[in-house]
Amino acid sequence: MNRWQIALLKYARSYKKGISLILMLMISGILFDLLMPWPLKLILDYVITGEELPGYASWLYNFPGIESALSLIVILAFSTVVLFLLSKTVTIFKVYIKEGVGNRLMYDLGAQLFYRIQRLSLRFHGKQQSGDLVQRITKDSTCVRDLVIGMLLPLLSSVLMLVGMFTVMWRLDRELTLLALIIVPCMGFLIKYFTSRITERSYEEYSVEGKLLAQAEQILSGLPVVQAYGREGFEDKRYRLISMRAVKAKLRTVVSQLQFSLGVGTLIAIGTAITMGFGGYRVLQGDLTVGSLLVFLSYLSSLYVPVESLAKLTTGYASAAAGARRIYEILSADEYVSEHPDAQPLMSKTKSNGMLVRAENVTFGYENNNPVLQNVSFELLPGEKAALVGRTGAGKSTLISLLTRFYDPWDGRITFDGVDIREVSLQSLRSNISIVLQDPFLLPITVAENISYGRPGAGEHEIVEAAQAAYAHEFIEKLPQGYHTVIGERGSTLSGGERQRLTIARAFLKDAPVLILDEPTSALDAGTEAKILDAMERLMRNRTTFIITHRMSMLQRVDKIFELENGKLVERERFDYAR
Amino acid sequence: MSRYRFIIPYILRQRRFLLLIVILTLFGAALATLQPWPLKILIDFALGDDSLPLFFDPTPFNLVMAASVLSLVLYTLNSAVNSVLVWAWTAAGNKMVYHLSVDLFGRLQRLSLLFFQKRHLGDILNRLSGDSYCVYKIAEAVVVAPFRSIVVLAMIGYVSWSLNQELTLISFAIAPFLGLSAWYFGGRLKRQSRLDREAHSALMSFVHQTVTAIPMVQAFTAEETNKQKFDVLARNAVTIKQKNTLIKNIFLSTGGLMTTIGGAVILVVGGNFILNGTLTVGSLLVFIAYLKTMQGAFQNLLTTYGSMKSAEASIDRILEVVNSREKITEVSSPQPFPHNGTVKQPYIRFNKVSFEYRKGVPVLQNIDLEIDRGETIAIAGETGAGKSTLIHLIPRFIDPVEGSITLDGFDLRELSLADLRAHIALVQQEPFLFPVTVAENIGMGNPKAAPADIREAAVLAGADDFIRKLPDGYQTVIAERGVTLSGGQKQRISIARALVKDAPVLLLDEPASALDVNTEEKLMDAIEILMKGRTTFLIAHRFSTIHGADRIVVLKQGNIEEIGTHEELVAREGAYYRSLSLQQRNAKPDEPYNLIRRPSGARLIYE
């Protein structure tokens, strides 16, 4: 067994109860299905011919009011309804539980992945595309459902069904059963031959479809160039070409699927013909009853479903296995920012007034031998505000990533209130820092949940207070459901300024002593900026603050100005910038 | 109904397939009707006492063999016909979808950028790949499925009526009950599956937005909270899914239940007839077999309405693209405009041009601007001031809401789009390369370009060196695995492309601002070669890029705040000067007023 198979099966073990319940329901469902053709047999073989019912059905005479053949027919006919109801009830139960267990399996695995991915270091994320990670959480996590619910259980049920059918047939007529069994190896051959072809072709189909979509996306997102160079006609042709290829690939898949079902159908037809011919001969000889012959025929006609589900297994297995392997990659990734074994929580000594933040000869880069920051040192006293300026790519965001320990420096150290940040727990370090970015980061959850993001469990009045401090209360009140409006849903689109005020409210609520603002106003126009500057200024009060900014309006409000150039940090005099 | 007028031609276009489908359907229905008869022959005539209404009297053994052979033939023919039917239908349906989506793509490409500004690309792509299946669905729901159901019902009805009228009436009596259950469950199922989709997509978008912002999540130590939120959303999704399957299965089971009850009634009534001697066992079996086929046919008929409704929603979303007013219309008889090469350095004029993406939110207001032949105009201003919008008006990606723009005296709207755009070259901040070879990318704007021209342009753009180092040189296909170009290299290719096009009007939309300073400096040499002798619009943030322009336009909130040469604007001491001097002192505190020689790469700062 592969490592990922073991990992997944271990994982499915926690659902033992649900799965064994499904198995029990499955077995009883199969029993009911096997009983289905029997009332008809009894009617034809015994009731109509006027014979006594055989020993296994003689209990039917105990029903009150059994006098005539007709009343026996009524009872037997009624029993088909009962059998149907029983079998369906079992099926519905089974499907219901299957859906629950299957999806819970899937979402649990998704949650696990989600949790891990969130905690992996930015070094890991730097190498991964977020779209690919989302794919793993949302799509690949279905593999466990597909494997357990979609494959393991159907495999069991198909095998049990086949075994059950042939056992009953064996007891009715051995020779006829052996004859009917001839088609089984042929079916095995069909399954083996076609599944790999169908898999290949449907894979081809998906990849062409993917290409088509990718092409459309690419062209439509580069439309100005397409139009400017008059390439619409050319692109039409290209789209048509791939589109036609997709149609052809789809047809090829359908053709092999049809060949397969035609093959299975023909085999069943042959089995039916053999049974009819030989069985009819046995009936003429008096060795078999008409009713038993019908039982045979009805079993044969229901052979298609288990065979088909067996055939689907190989196809499904390949894609589920691919998903499982991708998941295992995440589950076995270990690029976490390491915590000191006996990390202490970071306690602020001067919480009400910010923290003392120092960097001592910090050197760091993303690639070996290519440092982005070199020997950077600075000191910010509790409550001081520093602006960080420099060109795009000078390392401003990198420096900030070191403060939050998204990365650890190659050399040198950073201290908060004199404590090296590598010696405190990550959680406590980050709970002492608030961040506001240029692009306000909001989740599709309610406004209140977004504000309390950094402090879950905050009371309603605290949330409102924070919103008021950020001058966000007013517009929140005007939203369709106020604080309980889900962001991004219809009718609740917020402007850039409003979104930024929500993140400021979030920082207010978190009330951390260290504040990091990364170009908080540069995506806003001047009018909007003026409105949120007041909120920002209140937020900075009594906190140690870093602001990455190019705006004069912000530069005028800080105590120190640091400039990064070629990886070096220089402190500038404030008046350099003031006009 | 009007929405179908758009769809029907796509369906009729496949009339050959449709004819084949009709013939096969008739044939298949006949086979389905005959299917239970070998069994009847076997039981009534071979094993029973009845004699076949034939001129000769075959032995029972021969009849048994005949029945089994007949069964084999019927069964095999039936699956063959069905297979061909499915194939024909897949081919026809996919061709319908193909034509629709190709047309749709063509229309999308020619829409104004306005259309794309207002919608998510994902939504548009959905229309292309998902909604275009509506034509398949409609053809299936309105034409193919009902036709088949009706033919099957008619044939079965006719045969069973001639066998036994009472039993036929009983079998048809299940129809209204099936209808009732479809009506009862239909709406519920639809609502439920919509809830299902919504719950799932809520979870998806939560994951998506979280994973794309991992640094924020970690900074807020929100991993646990997020996990809990995920659990809540997932549990909700599971509950809805479970309810969904429950309803779906109960619905399917009621259909089966009706048939089973119908079967039980037929068994009782038919059994009675057999006891009386008015019905044979074989005929009873035929009825029971028919009942299953009938249930399927009825259920297909009943789902027609539902699938039509859902396909209609898709049609509407497609019609939104097809009937979009946000397209650039060409006049029926455009003014002839001199072709490539003959117009050197045209002049361009904006007359009171206003533009808005959303009503009441003007992006440009009353812009009056004249650009001389061969002049280079730099456009500066804050993000959102309307710089890109201004230059997008020139190739008519969008049309002004008010006012007009003229090129060499011709109103842009009186020219053909092809003519107009043949005279314009565009270089964007994010270089866009097509997934074709490097040579094709460079030669794109000029079909007559020879390999030597392409090479020459690449040399001028400083791209020749790295192109030749690519695996297949100029024949390397862009965007294939293994070929990754840096931003600067891509931009050089797009500059070479503009050089080959040799258009008299050049639009540069922050061509270098996505690059680092050193790359920018090198790239500017190529850009200067490109600008030579063309009427150029240049949007840039960096002063080093701007100050060489003939004139500088400073935009502020959709208005021209200042316009003039670098020296004029400096002398005027307005916004341009202020942002400039700010940057100046920032970089070189000891030379505060030397504005002419500046460090390159400094960014203009606006207050």
PDB file of N, CA, C and O in Angstrom, chain A residues 84 96 100 103 107 115 118 120 138 223-224 227-228 235-236 240 250 258 273 277 406 430 441-442 445 449 453 510 550 577, chain B residues 64 68 83 94 98 109-111 116 133 200 203-204 213 215 217-218 224 226 229 241-242 256-257 397 421 434 501 586 605:
ATOM      1  N   PHE A  84     -41.020  -3.596  -2.101  1.00  0.00           N
ATOM      2  CA  PHE A  84     -40.509  -2.374  -2.721  1.00  0.00           C
ATOM      3  C   PHE A  84     -40.309  -1.290  -1.672  1.00  0.00           C
ATOM      4  O   PHE A  84     -39.254  -0.644  -1.609  1.00  0.00           O
ATOM      5  N   TYR A  96     -28.934   8.584   2.575  1.00  0.00           N
ATOM      6  CA  TYR A  96     -28.881   9.718   3.493  1.00  0.00           C
ATOM      7  C   TYR A  96     -27.618   9.656   4.342  1.00  0.00           C
ATOM      8  O   TYR A  96     -26.870  10.627   4.467  1.00  0.00           O
ATOM      9  N   GLY A 100     -24.146  11.968   4.242  1.00  0.00           N
ATOM     10  CA  GLY A 100     -23.608  12.613   5.440  1.00  0.00           C
ATOM     11  C   GLY A 100     -22.176  12.208   5.692  1.00  0.00           C
ATOM     12  O   GLY A 100     -21.288  13.055   5.810  1.00  0.00           O
ATOM     13  N   ASN A 103     -19.693  13.371   2.777  1.00  0.00           N
ATOM     14  CA  ASN A 103     -19.350  14.783   2.737  1.00  0.00           C
ATOM     15  C   ASN A 103     -18.617  15.233   3.977  1.00  0.00           C
ATOM     16  O   ASN A 103     -17.770  16.114   3.925  1.00  0.00           O
ATOM     17  N   TYR A 107     -15.204  17.156   3.897  1.00  0.00           N
ATOM     18  CA  TYR A 107     -14.992  18.477   4.484  1.00  0.00           C
ATOM     19  C   TYR A 107     -14.002  18.423   5.647  1.00  0.00           C
ATOM     20  O   TYR A 107     -13.260  19.370   5.868  1.00  0.00           O
ATOM     21  N   TYR A 115      -6.412  24.088   7.596  1.00  0.00           N
ATOM     22  CA  TYR A 115      -5.743  24.477   8.816  1.00  0.00           C
ATOM     23  C   TYR A 115      -4.227  24.421   8.636  1.00  0.00           C
ATOM     24  O   TYR A 115      -3.497  25.330   8.997  1.00  0.00           O
ATOM     25  N   GLN A 118      -2.892  27.146   6.278  1.00  0.00           N
ATOM     26  CA  GLN A 118      -2.840  28.457   6.929  1.00  0.00           C
ATOM     27  C   GLN A 118      -1.595  28.629   7.779  1.00  0.00           C
ATOM     28  O   GLN A 118      -1.101  29.727   7.940  1.00  0.00           O
ATOM     29  N   LEU A 120       1.357  27.011   7.451  1.00  0.00           N
ATOM     30  CA  LEU A 120       2.652  26.838   6.803  1.00  0.00           C
ATOM     31  C   LEU A 120       3.320  28.191   6.588  1.00  0.00           C
ATOM     32  O   LEU A 120       2.654  29.206   6.386  1.00  0.00           O
ATOM     33  N   THR A 138     -10.430  22.339  -1.986  1.00  0.00           N
ATOM     34  CA  THR A 138     -11.820  22.202  -2.403  1.00  0.00           C
ATOM     35  C   THR A 138     -12.055  21.005  -3.310  1.00  0.00           C
ATOM     36  O   THR A 138     -13.033  20.309  -3.158  1.00  0.00           O
ATOM     37  N   LEU A 223      -7.738  41.636 -23.692  1.00  0.00           N
ATOM     38  CA  LEU A 223      -8.547  42.155 -24.793  1.00  0.00           C
ATOM     39  C   LEU A 223      -8.037  43.449 -25.413  1.00  0.00           C
ATOM     40  O   LEU A 223      -8.094  43.607 -26.638  1.00  0.00           O
ATOM     41  N   PRO A 224      -7.531  44.418 -24.615  1.00  0.00           N
ATOM     42  CA  PRO A 224      -7.054  45.647 -25.258  1.00  0.00           C
ATOM     43  C   PRO A 224      -6.021  45.361 -26.340  1.00  0.00           C
ATOM     44  O   PRO A 224      -6.085  45.942 -27.428  1.00  0.00           O
ATOM     45  N   GLN A 227      -7.672  43.698 -29.387  1.00  0.00           N
ATOM     46  CA  GLN A 227      -8.395  44.659 -30.218  1.00  0.00           C
ATOM     47  C   GLN A 227      -7.442  45.626 -30.914  1.00  0.00           C
ATOM     48  O   GLN A 227      -7.617  45.949 -32.084  1.00  0.00           O
ATOM     49  N   ALA A 228      -6.430  46.061 -30.171  1.00  0.00           N
ATOM     50  CA  ALA A 228      -5.519  47.038 -30.753  1.00  0.00           C
ATOM     51  C   ALA A 228      -4.775  46.451 -31.943  1.00  0.00           C
ATOM     52  O   ALA A 228      -4.475  47.152 -32.903  1.00  0.00           O
ATOM     53  N   GLU A 235      -8.212  35.101 -33.427  1.00  0.00           N
ATOM     54  CA  GLU A 235      -8.571  34.435 -32.177  1.00  0.00           C
ATOM     55  C   GLU A 235      -9.846  33.625 -32.331  1.00  0.00           C
ATOM     56  O   GLU A 235      -9.999  32.562 -31.734  1.00  0.00           O
ATOM     57  N   ASP A 236     -10.780  34.133 -33.131  1.00  0.00           N
ATOM     58  CA  ASP A 236     -11.986  33.357 -33.433  1.00  0.00           C
ATOM     59  C   ASP A 236     -11.590  31.997 -33.978  1.00  0.00           C
ATOM     60  O   ASP A 236     -12.097  30.964 -33.569  1.00  0.00           O
ATOM     61  N   ARG A 240     -12.211  28.391 -32.382  1.00  0.00           N
ATOM     62  CA  ARG A 240     -13.018  27.413 -33.098  1.00  0.00           C
ATOM     63  C   ARG A 240     -12.259  26.092 -33.205  1.00  0.00           C
ATOM     64  O   ARG A 240     -12.829  25.022 -33.024  1.00  0.00           O
ATOM     65  N   LYS A 250     -14.878  14.743 -26.925  1.00  0.00           N
ATOM     66  CA  LYS A 250     -16.070  14.318 -26.197  1.00  0.00           C
ATOM     67  C   LYS A 250     -16.733  13.154 -26.928  1.00  0.00           C
ATOM     68  O   LYS A 250     -17.116  12.157 -26.327  1.00  0.00           O
ATOM     69  N   LEU A 258     -20.153   3.996 -25.255  1.00  0.00           N
ATOM     70  CA  LEU A 258     -21.245   3.288 -25.906  1.00  0.00           C
ATOM     71  C   LEU A 258     -20.820   1.879 -26.298  1.00  0.00           C
ATOM     72  O   LEU A 258     -21.586   0.936 -26.153  1.00  0.00           O
ATOM     73  N   ALA A 273     -30.735 -15.126 -23.793  1.00  0.00           N
ATOM     74  CA  ALA A 273     -31.149 -16.054 -24.832  1.00  0.00           C
ATOM     75  C   ALA A 273     -30.806 -17.491 -24.431  1.00  0.00           C
ATOM     76  O   ALA A 273     -31.629 -18.400 -24.574  1.00  0.00           O
ATOM     77  N   GLY A 277     -33.519 -20.329 -23.907  1.00  0.00           N
ATOM     78  CA  GLY A 277     -33.495 -21.539 -24.706  1.00  0.00           C
ATOM     79  C   GLY A 277     -33.345 -22.766 -23.829  1.00  0.00           C
ATOM     80  O   GLY A 277     -34.216 -23.649 -23.797  1.00  0.00           O
ATOM     81  N   PHE A 406       7.004  36.225   9.707  1.00  0.00           N
ATOM     82  CA  PHE A 406       6.633  35.383   8.581  1.00  0.00           C
ATOM     83  C   PHE A 406       7.899  34.663   8.124  1.00  0.00           C
ATOM     84  O   PHE A 406       7.858  33.575   7.600  1.00  0.00           O
ATOM     85  N   ARG A 430       2.216  37.636  17.497  1.00  0.00           N
ATOM     86  CA  ARG A 430       1.320  38.214  16.497  1.00  0.00           C
ATOM     87  C   ARG A 430       0.104  38.863  17.142  1.00  0.00           C
ATOM     88  O   ARG A 430      -0.510  39.743  16.556  1.00  0.00           O
ATOM     89  N   PHE A 441      -8.112  43.736   3.538  1.00  0.00           N
ATOM     90  CA  PHE A 441      -8.381  42.311   3.493  1.00  0.00           C
ATOM     91  C   PHE A 441      -9.652  42.022   4.273  1.00  0.00           C
ATOM     92  O   PHE A 441      -9.709  42.188   5.484  1.00  0.00           O
ATOM     93  N   LEU A 442     -10.690  41.648   3.568  1.00  0.00           N
ATOM     94  CA  LEU A 442     -11.951  41.320   4.218  1.00  0.00           C
ATOM     95  C   LEU A 442     -12.398  39.963   3.714  1.00  0.00           C
ATOM     96  O   LEU A 442     -12.145  39.603   2.576  1.00  0.00           O
ATOM     97  N   ILE A 445     -17.546  37.110   5.270  1.00  0.00           N
ATOM     98  CA  ILE A 445     -18.305  36.803   6.472  1.00  0.00           C
ATOM     99  C   ILE A 445     -18.943  38.121   6.919  1.00  0.00           C
ATOM    100  O   ILE A 445     -18.801  39.122   6.231  1.00  0.00           O
ATOM    101  N   GLU A 449     -18.069  39.987  12.211  1.00  0.00           N
ATOM    102  CA  GLU A 449     -17.026  38.955  12.271  1.00  0.00           C
ATOM    103  C   GLU A 449     -15.708  39.470  11.696  1.00  0.00           C
ATOM    104  O   GLU A 449     -14.638  39.136  12.186  1.00  0.00           O
ATOM    105  N   TYR A 453     -12.096  39.953  13.819  1.00  0.00           N
ATOM    106  CA  TYR A 453     -11.255  38.898  13.252  1.00  0.00           C
ATOM    107  C   TYR A 453     -10.018  38.629  14.114  1.00  0.00           C
ATOM    108  O   TYR A 453      -9.610  37.499  14.287  1.00  0.00           O
ATOM    109  N   LYS A 510      -8.534  44.987  18.051  1.00  0.00           N
ATOM    110  CA  LYS A 510      -7.450  44.091  18.450  1.00  0.00           C
ATOM    111  C   LYS A 510      -6.599  44.752  19.534  1.00  0.00           C
ATOM    112  O   LYS A 510      -6.095  44.095  20.425  1.00  0.00           O
ATOM    113  N   HIS A 550       4.033  56.879   0.891  1.00  0.00           N
ATOM    114  CA  HIS A 550       4.640  57.904   0.061  1.00  0.00           C
ATOM    115  C   HIS A 550       3.869  59.208   0.155  1.00  0.00           C
ATOM    116  O   HIS A 550       4.175  60.152  -0.526  1.00  0.00           O
ATOM    117  N   TYR A 577      11.614  66.187   4.443  1.00  0.00           N
ATOM    118  CA  TYR A 577      10.390  65.872   3.729  1.00  0.00           C
ATOM    119  C   TYR A 577       9.353  66.961   3.837  1.00  0.00           C
ATOM    120  O   TYR A 577       8.486  67.093   3.006  1.00  0.00           O
TER     121      TYR A 577
ATOM    122  N   VAL B  64     -39.285 -22.822 -28.332  1.00  0.00           N
ATOM    123  CA  VAL B  64     -38.369 -22.351 -27.277  1.00  0.00           C
ATOM    124  C   VAL B  64     -37.132 -21.718 -27.925  1.00  0.00           C
ATOM    125  O   VAL B  64     -36.717 -20.600 -27.594  1.00  0.00           O
ATOM    126  N   SER B  68     -35.862 -17.758 -27.901  1.00  0.00           N
ATOM    127  CA  SER B  68     -34.592 -17.275 -27.356  1.00  0.00           C
ATOM    128  C   SER B  68     -33.797 -16.529 -28.422  1.00  0.00           C
ATOM    129  O   SER B  68     -33.163 -15.511 -28.138  1.00  0.00           O
ATOM    130  N   SER B  83     -27.482   2.918 -28.737  1.00  0.00           N
ATOM    131  CA  SER B  83     -26.127   3.454 -28.758  1.00  0.00           C
ATOM    132  C   SER B  83     -25.972   4.479 -29.865  1.00  0.00           C
ATOM    133  O   SER B  83     -25.427   5.570 -29.658  1.00  0.00           O
ATOM    134  N   ASN B  94     -23.531  18.636 -29.094  1.00  0.00           N
ATOM    135  CA  ASN B  94     -22.247  19.313 -28.911  1.00  0.00           C
ATOM    136  C   ASN B  94     -21.931  20.247 -30.055  1.00  0.00           C
ATOM    137  O   ASN B  94     -21.248  21.253 -29.874  1.00  0.00           O
ATOM    138  N   TYR B  98     -21.147  24.028 -29.722  1.00  0.00           N
ATOM    139  CA  TYR B  98     -19.931  24.530 -30.365  1.00  0.00           C
ATOM    140  C   TYR B  98     -20.217  25.819 -31.136  1.00  0.00           C
ATOM    141  O   TYR B  98     -19.546  26.832 -30.943  1.00  0.00           O
ATOM    142  N   GLN B 109     -15.288  39.180 -27.851  1.00  0.00           N
ATOM    143  CA  GLN B 109     -14.032  39.816 -28.234  1.00  0.00           C
ATOM    144  C   GLN B 109     -14.243  41.204 -28.782  1.00  0.00           C
ATOM    145  O   GLN B 109     -13.350  42.029 -28.764  1.00  0.00           O
ATOM    146  N   ARG B 110     -15.418  41.417 -29.349  1.00  0.00           N
ATOM    147  CA  ARG B 110     -15.642  42.702 -30.019  1.00  0.00           C
ATOM    148  C   ARG B 110     -16.418  43.681 -29.153  1.00  0.00           C
ATOM    149  O   ARG B 110     -16.733  44.771 -29.602  1.00  0.00           O
ATOM    150  N   LEU B 111     -16.732  43.273 -27.936  1.00  0.00           N
ATOM    151  CA  LEU B 111     -17.444  44.201 -27.054  1.00  0.00           C
ATOM    152  C   LEU B 111     -16.505  45.297 -26.565  1.00  0.00           C
ATOM    153  O   LEU B 111     -15.287  45.143 -26.577  1.00  0.00           O
ATOM    154  N   PHE B 116     -16.482  44.574 -19.809  1.00  0.00           N
ATOM    155  CA  PHE B 116     -15.597  43.778 -18.957  1.00  0.00           C
ATOM    156  C   PHE B 116     -15.298  44.474 -17.643  1.00  0.00           C
ATOM    157  O   PHE B 116     -14.995  43.841 -16.652  1.00  0.00           O
ATOM    158  N   TYR B 133     -24.330  25.570 -22.900  1.00  0.00           N
ATOM    159  CA  TYR B 133     -24.969  24.253 -22.975  1.00  0.00           C
ATOM    160  C   TYR B 133     -26.485  24.344 -22.996  1.00  0.00           C
ATOM    161  O   TYR B 133     -27.158  23.341 -23.173  1.00  0.00           O
ATOM    162  N   HIS B 200     -22.277  25.557  -0.812  1.00  0.00           N
ATOM    163  CA  HIS B 200     -20.958  25.129  -1.262  1.00  0.00           C
ATOM    164  C   HIS B 200     -20.115  26.323  -1.689  1.00  0.00           C
ATOM    165  O   HIS B 200     -18.951  26.442  -1.322  1.00  0.00           O
ATOM    166  N   LEU B 203     -18.653  28.357   1.112  1.00  0.00           N
ATOM    167  CA  LEU B 203     -17.454  27.725   1.663  1.00  0.00           C
ATOM    168  C   LEU B 203     -16.251  27.964   0.747  1.00  0.00           C
ATOM    169  O   LEU B 203     -15.161  28.328   1.197  1.00  0.00           O
ATOM    170  N   MET B 204     -16.496  27.774  -0.549  1.00  0.00           N
ATOM    171  CA  MET B 204     -15.408  27.929  -1.506  1.00  0.00           C
ATOM    172  C   MET B 204     -14.826  29.335  -1.465  1.00  0.00           C
ATOM    173  O   MET B 204     -13.621  29.517  -1.450  1.00  0.00           O
ATOM    174  N   ALA B 213      -4.776  35.263   1.168  1.00  0.00           N
ATOM    175  CA  ALA B 213      -4.286  36.316   2.072  1.00  0.00           C
ATOM    176  C   ALA B 213      -3.659  35.704   3.314  1.00  0.00           C
ATOM    177  O   ALA B 213      -3.889  36.147   4.433  1.00  0.00           O
ATOM    178  N   PRO B 215      -0.699  35.871   4.681  1.00  0.00           N
ATOM    179  CA  PRO B 215       0.026  36.732   5.629  1.00  0.00           C
ATOM    180  C   PRO B 215      -0.910  37.417   6.622  1.00  0.00           C
ATOM    181  O   PRO B 215      -0.611  37.479   7.825  1.00  0.00           O
ATOM    182  N   VAL B 217      -3.837  36.346   7.611  1.00  0.00           N
ATOM    183  CA  VAL B 217      -4.359  35.335   8.520  1.00  0.00           C
ATOM    184  C   VAL B 217      -3.346  35.079   9.626  1.00  0.00           C
ATOM    185  O   VAL B 217      -3.677  35.060  10.807  1.00  0.00           O
ATOM    186  N   GLN B 218      -2.089  34.924   9.220  1.00  0.00           N
ATOM    187  CA  GLN B 218      -1.075  34.622  10.214  1.00  0.00           C
ATOM    188  C   GLN B 218      -0.838  35.814  11.121  1.00  0.00           C
ATOM    189  O   GLN B 218      -0.663  35.660  12.327  1.00  0.00           O
ATOM    190  N   GLU B 224      -7.186  29.379  13.984  1.00  0.00           N
ATOM    191  CA  GLU B 224      -8.208  28.612  14.698  1.00  0.00           C
ATOM    192  C   GLU B 224      -9.608  29.111  14.358  1.00  0.00           C
ATOM    193  O   GLU B 224     -10.501  28.330  14.073  1.00  0.00           O
ATOM    194  N   ASN B 226     -10.581  30.637  11.781  1.00  0.00           N
ATOM    195  CA  ASN B 226     -10.926  30.263  10.417  1.00  0.00           C
ATOM    196  C   ASN B 226     -11.337  28.809  10.338  1.00  0.00           C
ATOM    197  O   ASN B 226     -12.248  28.455   9.599  1.00  0.00           O
ATOM    198  N   LYS B 229     -14.768  28.547  11.551  1.00  0.00           N
ATOM    199  CA  LYS B 229     -15.683  29.078  10.546  1.00  0.00           C
ATOM    200  C   LYS B 229     -15.869  28.064   9.417  1.00  0.00           C
ATOM    201  O   LYS B 229     -16.976  27.824   8.932  1.00  0.00           O
ATOM    202  N   LYS B 241     -26.875  19.211   1.882  1.00  0.00           N
ATOM    203  CA  LYS B 241     -26.687  18.127   0.909  1.00  0.00           C
ATOM    204  C   LYS B 241     -27.506  16.910   1.298  1.00  0.00           C
ATOM    205  O   LYS B 241     -28.127  16.269   0.463  1.00  0.00           O
ATOM    206  N   GLN B 242     -27.481  16.597   2.602  1.00  0.00           N
ATOM    207  CA  GLN B 242     -28.223  15.419   3.044  1.00  0.00           C
ATOM    208  C   GLN B 242     -29.708  15.591   2.784  1.00  0.00           C
ATOM    209  O   GLN B 242     -30.372  14.693   2.286  1.00  0.00           O
ATOM    210  N   GLY B 256     -41.215   5.065  -8.368  1.00  0.00           N
ATOM    211  CA  GLY B 256     -41.117   3.608  -8.338  1.00  0.00           C
ATOM    212  C   GLY B 256     -42.296   2.985  -7.607  1.00  0.00           C
ATOM    213  O   GLY B 256     -42.831   1.961  -8.027  1.00  0.00           O
ATOM    214  N   LEU B 257     -42.706   3.665  -6.524  1.00  0.00           N
ATOM    215  CA  LEU B 257     -43.821   3.143  -5.727  1.00  0.00           C
ATOM    216  C   LEU B 257     -45.102   3.087  -6.560  1.00  0.00           C
ATOM    217  O   LEU B 257     -45.831   2.098  -6.548  1.00  0.00           O
ATOM    218  N   PHE B 397     -11.587  51.483 -27.548  1.00  0.00           N
ATOM    219  CA  PHE B 397     -11.956  50.389 -26.660  1.00  0.00           C
ATOM    220  C   PHE B 397     -13.259  50.770 -25.969  1.00  0.00           C
ATOM    221  O   PHE B 397     -14.065  49.933 -25.621  1.00  0.00           O
ATOM    222  N   ARG B 421      -7.621  51.131 -35.848  1.00  0.00           N
ATOM    223  CA  ARG B 421      -6.695  50.422 -34.983  1.00  0.00           C
ATOM    224  C   ARG B 421      -5.412  50.036 -35.709  1.00  0.00           C
ATOM    225  O   ARG B 421      -4.388  49.796 -35.076  1.00  0.00           O
ATOM    226  N   PHE B 434       0.730  36.591 -26.742  1.00  0.00           N
ATOM    227  CA  PHE B 434      -0.159  35.516 -27.148  1.00  0.00           C
ATOM    228  C   PHE B 434       0.594  34.189 -27.042  1.00  0.00           C
ATOM    229  O   PHE B 434       1.812  34.142 -27.215  1.00  0.00           O
ATOM    230  N   LYS B 501       4.703  46.867 -36.110  1.00  0.00           N
ATOM    231  CA  LYS B 501       3.420  47.389 -36.563  1.00  0.00           C
ATOM    232  C   LYS B 501       3.613  48.746 -37.217  1.00  0.00           C
ATOM    233  O   LYS B 501       2.901  49.112 -38.135  1.00  0.00           O
ATOM    234  N   ASN B 586      13.693  64.603  -1.109  1.00  0.00           N
ATOM    235  CA  ASN B 586      13.687  63.287  -0.508  1.00  0.00           C
ATOM    236  C   ASN B 586      14.969  62.550  -0.871  1.00  0.00           C
ATOM    237  O   ASN B 586      15.641  61.970  -0.031  1.00  0.00           O
ATOM    238  N   ILE B 605       5.260  62.204  -6.359  1.00  0.00           N
ATOM    239  CA  ILE B 605       4.380  62.094  -5.197  1.00  0.00           C
ATOM    240  C   ILE B 605       3.359  63.202  -5.263  1.00  0.00           C
ATOM    241  O   ILE B 605       3.696  64.354  -5.527  1.00  0.00           O
TER     242      ILE B 605
END
